[in-house]
């Protein structure tokens, strides 16, 4: 997706160790207009998947998952990392090692909102090691729902997440693919 | 705002101690369509305020703040509660006691995205004790920016937040006002 790629070229910064700073338009300050465009693009790519819900993980997945859900006319569920008091005792729980946080993160979703009849499209801002998305996919499995696709804004292909997620057997779409961030570079896939 | 009020009447649950469960449409599962309507309504109420940015706090403020920003055609900044590695060392920081978490929460925003020239509209899902919104307002002050308004989806008026925020001298708009949640009731203001 050209608009996102151009924005990363213009404003993204390689902070080293695979860390891409995009917090001016994706994950601290959010460019609302860009996020709507991103959601439309993902909705188009997954338009025929028959998704009934979008699933993401708090925090930075919420914005693109919401705009995708808007474009598809379905709700979005964001998996929680801490249990709010409004959540029932029995919840679906999966652990995900967090690359950027250096520890395990728990993802929780209420059985009220992930049903066996649901067809789930997972959307997240990054596809890097694939660990977060993999944990989301296990939540879907735990709920007995069907995973129908995985969409990410930015894939860091050199972190190998796609290989991990390919085993799920669903379409995976990344709007921008980065193949190399060594030596301060940001190299995009053709 | 009638659509939100009706939804709370139909699906909201009073869990006691002032806790309103709305996680089927606002803060775990999000009704994308309702959130767009909510954003349009807030944008309309603050249309003449000349806001350059919407500011909210992660996590549950992100969805309505994003749709408000979309309707206004401006970016949204969400204050972080933990410092991501992409955030610079020097950040604006304010503490807010969290009613529902029973501890202090730190709200952080990068000086890159809150500028002295900014006119800030604060949007959050709840206006309860007003402590979170008050901390957001202090972030705006710390940045030397101008606060131009405060919008909330649901105000729990019996928790007194409006009295606290009135001192800021800016317009405050709540789409739905609840005046009493004692004895299992949910009483709406006329």
mmCIF file with all atom_site columns, N, CA and C in Angstrom, chain A residues 34-89:
data_model
loop_
_atom_site.group_PDB
_atom_site.id
_atom_site.type_symbol
_atom_site.label_atom_id
_atom_site.label_alt_id
_atom_site.label_comp_id
_atom_site.label_asym_id
_atom_site.label_entity_id
_atom_site.label_seq_id
_atom_site.pdbx_PDB_ins_code
_atom_site.Cartn_x
_atom_site.Cartn_y
_atom_site.Cartn_z
_atom_site.occupancy
_atom_site.B_iso_or_equiv
_atom_site.pdbx_formal_charge
_atom_site.auth_seq_id
_atom_site.auth_comp_id
_atom_site.auth_asym_id
_atom_site.auth_atom_id
_atom_site.pdbx_PDB_model_num
ATOM 1   N N  . UNK A 1 34 ? -5.136  8.349   7.422  1.00 0.00 ? 34 UNK A N  1
ATOM 2   C CA . UNK A 1 34 ? -4.346  7.201   6.953  1.00 0.00 ? 34 UNK A CA 1
ATOM 3   C C  . UNK A 1 34 ? -4.931  5.899   7.498  1.00 0.00 ? 34 UNK A C  1
ATOM 4   N N  . UNK A 1 35 ? -5.363  5.942   8.748  1.00 0.00 ? 35 UNK A N  1
ATOM 5   C CA . UNK A 1 35 ? -5.893  4.736   9.378  1.00 0.00 ? 35 UNK A CA 1
ATOM 6   C C  . UNK A 1 35 ? -7.196  4.298   8.695  1.00 0.00 ? 35 UNK A C  1
ATOM 7   N N  . UNK A 1 36 ? -7.997  5.256   8.272  1.00 0.00 ? 36 UNK A N  1
ATOM 8   C CA . UNK A 1 36 ? -9.221  4.921   7.528  1.00 0.00 ? 36 UNK A CA 1
ATOM 9   C C  . UNK A 1 36 ? -8.853  4.267   6.191  1.00 0.00 ? 36 UNK A C  1
ATOM 10  N N  . UNK A 1 37 ? -7.848  4.799   5.526  1.00 0.00 ? 37 UNK A N  1
ATOM 11  C CA . UNK A 1 37 ? -7.412  4.240   4.239  1.00 0.00 ? 37 UNK A CA 1
ATOM 12  C C  . UNK A 1 37 ? -6.882  2.821   4.416  1.00 0.00 ? 37 UNK A C  1
ATOM 13  N N  . UNK A 1 38 ? -6.120  2.626   5.467  1.00 0.00 ? 38 UNK A N  1
ATOM 14  C CA . UNK A 1 38 ? -5.565  1.310   5.796  1.00 0.00 ? 38 UNK A CA 1
ATOM 15  C C  . UNK A 1 38 ? -6.691  0.303   6.070  1.00 0.00 ? 38 UNK A C  1
ATOM 16  N N  . UNK A 1 39 ? -7.681  0.730   6.805  1.00 0.00 ? 39 UNK A N  1
ATOM 17  C CA . UNK A 1 39 ? -8.812  -0.138  7.119  1.00 0.00 ? 39 UNK A CA 1
ATOM 18  C C  . UNK A 1 39 ? -9.583  -0.517  5.868  1.00 0.00 ? 39 UNK A C  1
ATOM 19  N N  . UNK A 1 40 ? -9.748  0.447   4.972  1.00 0.00 ? 40 UNK A N  1
ATOM 20  C CA . UNK A 1 40 ? -10.449 0.174   3.707  1.00 0.00 ? 40 UNK A CA 1
ATOM 21  C C  . UNK A 1 40 ? -9.685  -0.828  2.861  1.00 0.00 ? 40 UNK A C  1
ATOM 22  N N  . UNK A 1 41 ? -8.370  -0.663  2.841  1.00 0.00 ? 41 UNK A N  1
ATOM 23  C CA . UNK A 1 41 ? -7.532  -1.561  2.042  1.00 0.00 ? 41 UNK A CA 1
ATOM 24  C C  . UNK A 1 41 ? -7.606  -2.995  2.592  1.00 0.00 ? 41 UNK A C  1
ATOM 25  N N  . UNK A 1 42 ? -7.495  -3.134  3.910  1.00 0.00 ? 42 UNK A N  1
ATOM 26  C CA . UNK A 1 42 ? -7.578  -4.483  4.496  1.00 0.00 ? 42 UNK A CA 1
ATOM 27  C C  . UNK A 1 42 ? -8.971  -5.073  4.282  1.00 0.00 ? 42 UNK A C  1
ATOM 28  N N  . UNK A 1 43 ? -10.001 -4.244  4.429  1.00 0.00 ? 43 UNK A N  1
ATOM 29  C CA . UNK A 1 43 ? -11.371 -4.725  4.221  1.00 0.00 ? 43 UNK A CA 1
ATOM 30  C C  . UNK A 1 43 ? -11.553 -5.218  2.791  1.00 0.00 ? 43 UNK A C  1
ATOM 31  N N  . UNK A 1 44 ? -10.930 -4.517  1.858  1.00 0.00 ? 44 UNK A N  1
ATOM 32  C CA . UNK A 1 44 ? -11.029 -4.920  0.453  1.00 0.00 ? 44 UNK A CA 1
ATOM 33  C C  . UNK A 1 44 ? -10.332 -6.259  0.224  1.00 0.00 ? 44 UNK A C  1
ATOM 34  N N  . UNK A 1 45 ? -9.145  -6.383  0.809  1.00 0.00 ? 45 UNK A N  1
ATOM 35  C CA . UNK A 1 45 ? -8.383  -7.625  0.600  1.00 0.00 ? 45 UNK A CA 1
ATOM 36  C C  . UNK A 1 45 ? -9.076  -8.839  1.232  1.00 0.00 ? 45 UNK A C  1
ATOM 37  N N  . UNK A 1 46 ? -9.832  -8.591  2.298  1.00 0.00 ? 46 UNK A N  1
ATOM 38  C CA . UNK A 1 46 ? -10.488 -9.708  2.981  1.00 0.00 ? 46 UNK A CA 1
ATOM 39  C C  . UNK A 1 46 ? -12.008 -9.681  2.795  1.00 0.00 ? 46 UNK A C  1
ATOM 40  N N  . UNK A 1 47 ? -12.456 -8.915  1.810  1.00 0.00 ? 47 UNK A N  1
ATOM 41  C CA . UNK A 1 47 ? -13.882 -8.721  1.615  1.00 0.00 ? 47 UNK A CA 1
ATOM 42  C C  . UNK A 1 47 ? -14.671 -10.010 1.419  1.00 0.00 ? 47 UNK A C  1
ATOM 43  N N  . UNK A 1 48 ? -14.034 -11.000 0.803  1.00 0.00 ? 48 UNK A N  1
ATOM 44  C CA . UNK A 1 48 ? -14.753 -12.244 0.495  1.00 0.00 ? 48 UNK A CA 1
ATOM 45  C C  . UNK A 1 48 ? -14.583 -13.306 1.578  1.00 0.00 ? 48 UNK A C  1
ATOM 46  N N  . UNK A 1 49 ? -13.910 -12.956 2.663  1.00 0.00 ? 49 UNK A N  1
ATOM 47  C CA . UNK A 1 49 ? -13.621 -13.963 3.701  1.00 0.00 ? 49 UNK A CA 1
ATOM 48  C C  . UNK A 1 49 ? -14.812 -14.221 4.618  1.00 0.00 ? 49 UNK A C  1
ATOM 49  N N  . UNK A 1 50 ? -15.825 -13.356 4.535  1.00 0.00 ? 50 UNK A N  1
ATOM 50  C CA . UNK A 1 50 ? -17.012 -13.550 5.360  1.00 0.00 ? 50 UNK A CA 1
ATOM 51  C C  . UNK A 1 50 ? -16.769 -13.411 6.849  1.00 0.00 ? 50 UNK A C  1
ATOM 52  N N  . UNK A 1 51 ? -15.850 -12.527 7.235  1.00 0.00 ? 51 UNK A N  1
ATOM 53  C CA . UNK A 1 51 ? -15.557 -12.332 8.656  1.00 0.00 ? 51 UNK A CA 1
ATOM 54  C C  . UNK A 1 51 ? -16.758 -11.754 9.382  1.00 0.00 ? 51 UNK A C  1
ATOM 55  N N  . UNK A 1 52 ? -16.984 -12.220 10.608 1.00 0.00 ? 52 UNK A N  1
ATOM 56  C CA . UNK A 1 52 ? -18.054 -11.664 11.434 1.00 0.00 ? 52 UNK A CA 1
ATOM 57  C C  . UNK A 1 52 ? -17.493 -10.725 12.495 1.00 0.00 ? 52 UNK A C  1
ATOM 58  N N  . UNK A 1 53 ? -16.188 -10.868 12.785 1.00 0.00 ? 53 UNK A N  1
ATOM 59  C CA . UNK A 1 53 ? -15.549 -9.978  13.747 1.00 0.00 ? 53 UNK A CA 1
ATOM 60  C C  . UNK A 1 53 ? -14.080 -9.799  13.419 1.00 0.00 ? 53 UNK A C  1
ATOM 61  N N  . UNK A 1 54 ? -13.579 -8.613  13.757 1.00 0.00 ? 54 UNK A N  1
ATOM 62  C CA . UNK A 1 54 ? -12.138 -8.375  13.706 1.00 0.00 ? 54 UNK A CA 1
ATOM 63  C C  . UNK A 1 54 ? -11.606 -8.577  15.118 1.00 0.00 ? 54 UNK A C  1
ATOM 64  N N  . UNK A 1 55 ? -10.469 -9.222  15.227 1.00 0.00 ? 55 UNK A N  1
ATOM 65  C CA . UNK A 1 55 ? -9.825  -9.411  16.530 1.00 0.00 ? 55 UNK A CA 1
ATOM 66  C C  . UNK A 1 55 ? -8.441  -8.795  16.489 1.00 0.00 ? 55 UNK A C  1
ATOM 67  N N  . UNK A 1 56 ? -8.093  -8.060  17.530 1.00 0.00 ? 56 UNK A N  1
ATOM 68  C CA . UNK A 1 56 ? -6.756  -7.492  17.633 1.00 0.00 ? 56 UNK A CA 1
ATOM 69  C C  . UNK A 1 56 ? -6.296  -7.561  19.083 1.00 0.00 ? 56 UNK A C  1
ATOM 70  N N  . UNK A 1 57 ? -5.103  -7.079  19.341 1.00 0.00 ? 57 UNK A N  1
ATOM 71  C CA . UNK A 1 57 ? -4.581  -7.013  20.701 1.00 0.00 ? 57 UNK A CA 1
ATOM 72  C C  . UNK A 1 57 ? -4.406  -5.558  21.077 1.00 0.00 ? 57 UNK A C  1
ATOM 73  N N  . UNK A 1 58 ? -4.785  -5.212  22.327 1.00 0.00 ? 58 UNK A N  1
ATOM 74  C CA . UNK A 1 58 ? -4.473  -3.861  22.755 1.00 0.00 ? 58 UNK A CA 1
ATOM 75  C C  . UNK A 1 58 ? -2.946  -3.740  22.777 1.00 0.00 ? 58 UNK A C  1
ATOM 76  N N  . UNK A 1 59 ? -2.343  -2.621  22.531 1.00 0.00 ? 59 UNK A N  1
ATOM 77  C CA . UNK A 1 59 ? -2.947  -1.322  22.414 1.00 0.00 ? 59 UNK A CA 1
ATOM 78  C C  . UNK A 1 59 ? -2.895  -0.838  20.974 1.00 0.00 ? 59 UNK A C  1
ATOM 79  N N  . UNK A 1 60 ? -1.772  -1.049  20.332 1.00 0.00 ? 60 UNK A N  1
ATOM 80  C CA . UNK A 1 60 ? -1.581  -0.374  19.056 1.00 0.00 ? 60 UNK A CA 1
ATOM 81  C C  . UNK A 1 60 ? -2.340  -1.032  17.901 1.00 0.00 ? 60 UNK A C  1
ATOM 82  N N  . UNK A 1 61 ? -2.912  -2.207  18.138 1.00 0.00 ? 61 UNK A N  1
ATOM 83  C CA . UNK A 1 61 ? -3.742  -2.808  17.094 1.00 0.00 ? 61 UNK A CA 1
ATOM 84  C C  . UNK A 1 61 ? -5.127  -2.187  16.999 1.00 0.00 ? 61 UNK A C  1
ATOM 85  N N  . UNK A 1 62 ? -5.527  -1.476  18.042 1.00 0.00 ? 62 UNK A N  1
ATOM 86  C CA . UNK A 1 62 ? -6.926  -1.034  18.116 1.00 0.00 ? 62 UNK A CA 1
ATOM 87  C C  . UNK A 1 62 ? -7.318  -0.122  16.944 1.00 0.00 ? 62 UNK A C  1
ATOM 88  N N  . UNK A 1 63 ? -6.480  0.861   16.643 1.00 0.00 ? 63 UNK A N  1
ATOM 89  C CA . UNK A 1 63 ? -6.856  1.826   15.608 1.00 0.00 ? 63 UNK A CA 1
ATOM 90  C C  . UNK A 1 63 ? -7.048  1.161   14.239 1.00 0.00 ? 63 UNK A C  1
ATOM 91  N N  . UNK A 1 64 ? -6.056  0.426   13.719 1.00 0.00 ? 64 UNK A N  1
ATOM 92  C CA . UNK A 1 64 ? -6.291  -0.191  12.403 1.00 0.00 ? 64 UNK A CA 1
ATOM 93  C C  . UNK A 1 64 ? -7.372  -1.273  12.418 1.00 0.00 ? 64 UNK A C  1
ATOM 94  N N  . UNK A 1 65 ? -7.512  -1.980  13.538 1.00 0.00 ? 65 UNK A N  1
ATOM 95  C CA . UNK A 1 65 ? -8.560  -3.010  13.615 1.00 0.00 ? 65 UNK A CA 1
ATOM 96  C C  . UNK A 1 65 ? -9.931  -2.355  13.591 1.00 0.00 ? 65 UNK A C  1
ATOM 97  N N  . UNK A 1 66 ? -10.058 -1.208  14.253 1.00 0.00 ? 66 UNK A N  1
ATOM 98  C CA . UNK A 1 66 ? -11.339 -0.501  14.263 1.00 0.00 ? 66 UNK A CA 1
ATOM 99  C C  . UNK A 1 66 ? -11.702 0.005   12.871 1.00 0.00 ? 66 UNK A C  1
ATOM 100 N N  . UNK A 1 67 ? -10.738 0.575   12.174 1.00 0.00 ? 67 UNK A N  1
ATOM 101 C CA . UNK A 1 67 ? -11.080 1.113   10.849 1.00 0.00 ? 67 UNK A CA 1
ATOM 102 C C  . UNK A 1 67 ? -11.363 -0.020  9.853  1.00 0.00 ? 67 UNK A C  1
ATOM 103 N N  . UNK A 1 68 ? -10.711 -1.170  10.044 1.00 0.00 ? 68 UNK A N  1
ATOM 104 C CA . UNK A 1 68 ? -11.025 -2.331  9.197  1.00 0.00 ? 68 UNK A CA 1
ATOM 105 C C  . UNK A 1 68 ? -12.450 -2.812  9.486  1.00 0.00 ? 68 UNK A C  1
ATOM 106 N N  . UNK A 1 69 ? -12.779 -2.894  10.777 1.00 0.00 ? 69 UNK A N  1
ATOM 107 C CA . UNK A 1 69 ? -14.126 -3.307  11.184 1.00 0.00 ? 69 UNK A CA 1
ATOM 108 C C  . UNK A 1 69 ? -15.175 -2.336  10.647 1.00 0.00 ? 69 UNK A C  1
ATOM 109 N N  . UNK A 1 70 ? -14.864 -1.038  10.692 1.00 0.00 ? 70 UNK A N  1
ATOM 110 C CA . UNK A 1 70 ? -15.775 -0.030  10.146 1.00 0.00 ? 70 UNK A CA 1
ATOM 111 C C  . UNK A 1 70 ? -16.052 -0.301  8.681  1.00 0.00 ? 70 UNK A C  1
ATOM 112 N N  . UNK A 1 71 ? -14.990 -0.561  7.934  1.00 0.00 ? 71 UNK A N  1
ATOM 113 C CA . UNK A 1 71 ? -15.130 -0.769  6.492  1.00 0.00 ? 71 UNK A CA 1
ATOM 114 C C  . UNK A 1 71 ? -15.881 -2.059  6.186  1.00 0.00 ? 71 UNK A C  1
ATOM 115 N N  . UNK A 1 72 ? -15.748 -3.054  7.058  1.00 0.00 ? 72 UNK A N  1
ATOM 116 C CA . UNK A 1 72 ? -16.442 -4.332  6.839  1.00 0.00 ? 72 UNK A CA 1
ATOM 117 C C  . UNK A 1 72 ? -17.846 -4.341  7.444  1.00 0.00 ? 72 UNK A C  1
ATOM 118 N N  . UNK A 1 73 ? -18.149 -3.333  8.282  1.00 0.00 ? 73 UNK A N  1
ATOM 119 C CA . UNK A 1 73 ? -19.464 -3.280  8.922  1.00 0.00 ? 73 UNK A CA 1
ATOM 120 C C  . UNK A 1 73 ? -19.656 -4.360  9.972  1.00 0.00 ? 73 UNK A C  1
ATOM 121 N N  . UNK A 1 74 ? -18.576 -4.682  10.683 1.00 0.00 ? 74 UNK A N  1
ATOM 122 C CA . UNK A 1 74 ? -18.647 -5.701  11.747 1.00 0.00 ? 74 UNK A CA 1
ATOM 123 C C  . UNK A 1 74 ? -17.988 -5.149  13.007 1.00 0.00 ? 74 UNK A C  1
ATOM 124 N N  . UNK A 1 75 ? -18.191 -5.790  14.160 1.00 0.00 ? 75 UNK A N  1
ATOM 125 C CA . UNK A 1 75 ? -17.547 -5.294  15.390 1.00 0.00 ? 75 UNK A CA 1
ATOM 126 C C  . UNK A 1 75 ? -16.077 -5.701  15.458 1.00 0.00 ? 75 UNK A C  1
ATOM 127 N N  . UNK A 1 76 ? -15.365 -5.064  16.346 1.00 0.00 ? 76 UNK A N  1
ATOM 128 C CA . UNK A 1 76 ? -13.974 -5.443  16.621 1.00 0.00 ? 76 UNK A CA 1
ATOM 129 C C  . UNK A 1 76 ? -13.863 -5.824  18.097 1.00 0.00 ? 76 UNK A C  1
ATOM 130 N N  . UNK A 1 77 ? -13.084 -6.840  18.369 1.00 0.00 ? 77 UNK A N  1
ATOM 131 C CA . UNK A 1 77 ? -12.792 -7.233  19.757 1.00 0.00 ? 77 UNK A CA 1
ATOM 132 C C  . UNK A 1 77 ? -11.311 -7.026  19.983 1.00 0.00 ? 77 UNK A C  1
ATOM 133 N N  . UNK A 1 78 ? -10.953 -6.299  21.047 1.00 0.00 ? 78 UNK A N  1
ATOM 134 C CA . UNK A 1 78 ? -9.523  -6.238  21.347 1.00 0.00 ? 78 UNK A CA 1
ATOM 135 C C  . UNK A 1 78 ? -9.210  -7.053  22.585 1.00 0.00 ? 78 UNK A C  1
ATOM 136 N N  . UNK A 1 79 ? -8.276  -7.982  22.401 1.00 0.00 ? 79 UNK A N  1
ATOM 137 C CA . UNK A 1 79 ? -7.847  -8.817  23.518 1.00 0.00 ? 79 UNK A CA 1
ATOM 138 C C  . UNK A 1 79 ? -7.161  -7.934  24.548 1.00 0.00 ? 79 UNK A C  1
ATOM 139 N N  . UNK A 1 80 ? -7.478  -8.163  25.808 1.00 0.00 ? 80 UNK A N  1
ATOM 140 C CA . UNK A 1 80 ? -6.945  -7.348  26.895 1.00 0.00 ? 80 UNK A CA 1
ATOM 141 C C  . UNK A 1 80 ? -5.662  -7.971  27.446 1.00 0.00 ? 80 UNK A C  1
ATOM 142 N N  . UNK A 1 81 ? -4.784  -7.136  27.931 1.00 0.00 ? 81 UNK A N  1
ATOM 143 C CA . UNK A 1 81 ? -3.543  -7.622  28.550 1.00 0.00 ? 81 UNK A CA 1
ATOM 144 C C  . UNK A 1 81 ? -3.640  -7.624  30.064 1.00 0.00 ? 81 UNK A C  1
ATOM 145 N N  . UNK A 1 82 ? -4.546  -6.838  30.613 1.00 0.00 ? 82 UNK A N  1
ATOM 146 C CA . UNK A 1 82 ? -4.862  -6.933  32.043 1.00 0.00 ? 82 UNK A CA 1
ATOM 147 C C  . UNK A 1 82 ? -6.374  -7.093  32.142 1.00 0.00 ? 82 UNK A C  1
ATOM 148 N N  . UNK A 1 83 ? -6.818  -7.873  33.125 1.00 0.00 ? 83 UNK A N  1
ATOM 149 C CA . UNK A 1 83 ? -8.234  -8.181  33.226 1.00 0.00 ? 83 UNK A CA 1
ATOM 150 C C  . UNK A 1 83 ? -8.998  -7.020  33.853 1.00 0.00 ? 83 UNK A C  1
ATOM 151 N N  . UNK A 1 84 ? -9.896  -6.384  33.103 1.00 0.00 ? 84 UNK A N  1
ATOM 152 C CA . UNK A 1 84 ? -10.710 -5.320  33.686 1.00 0.00 ? 84 UNK A CA 1
ATOM 153 C C  . UNK A 1 84 ? -11.755 -5.945  34.619 1.00 0.00 ? 84 UNK A C  1
ATOM 154 N N  . UNK A 1 85 ? -12.248 -5.164  35.561 1.00 0.00 ? 85 UNK A N  1
ATOM 155 C CA . UNK A 1 85 ? -13.215 -5.707  36.510 1.00 0.00 ? 85 UNK A CA 1
ATOM 156 C C  . UNK A 1 85 ? -14.549 -6.048  35.854 1.00 0.00 ? 85 UNK A C  1
ATOM 157 N N  . UNK A 1 86 ? -14.742 -5.575  34.640 1.00 0.00 ? 86 UNK A N  1
ATOM 158 C CA . UNK A 1 86 ? -15.992 -5.897  33.943 1.00 0.00 ? 86 UNK A CA 1
ATOM 159 C C  . UNK A 1 86 ? -15.924 -7.246  33.217 1.00 0.00 ? 86 UNK A C  1
ATOM 160 N N  . UNK A 1 87 ? -14.749 -7.869  33.254 1.00 0.00 ? 87 UNK A N  1
ATOM 161 C CA . UNK A 1 87 ? -14.574 -9.133  32.531 1.00 0.00 ? 87 UNK A CA 1
ATOM 162 C C  . UNK A 1 87 ? -14.958 -10.306 33.445 1.00 0.00 ? 87 UNK A C  1
ATOM 163 N N  . UNK A 1 88 ? -15.667 -11.299 32.909 1.00 0.00 ? 88 UNK A N  1
ATOM 164 C CA . UNK A 1 88 ? -16.054 -12.437 33.747 1.00 0.00 ? 88 UNK A CA 1
ATOM 165 C C  . UNK A 1 88 ? -14.823 -13.230 34.209 1.00 0.00 ? 88 UNK A C  1
ATOM 166 N N  . UNK A 1 89 ? -15.012 -14.078 35.216 1.00 0.00 ? 89 UNK A N  1
ATOM 167 C CA . UNK A 1 89 ? -13.905 -14.881 35.750 1.00 0.00 ? 89 UNK A CA 1
ATOM 168 C C  . UNK A 1 89 ? -13.327 -15.808 34.684 1.00 0.00 ? 89 UNK A C  1
#
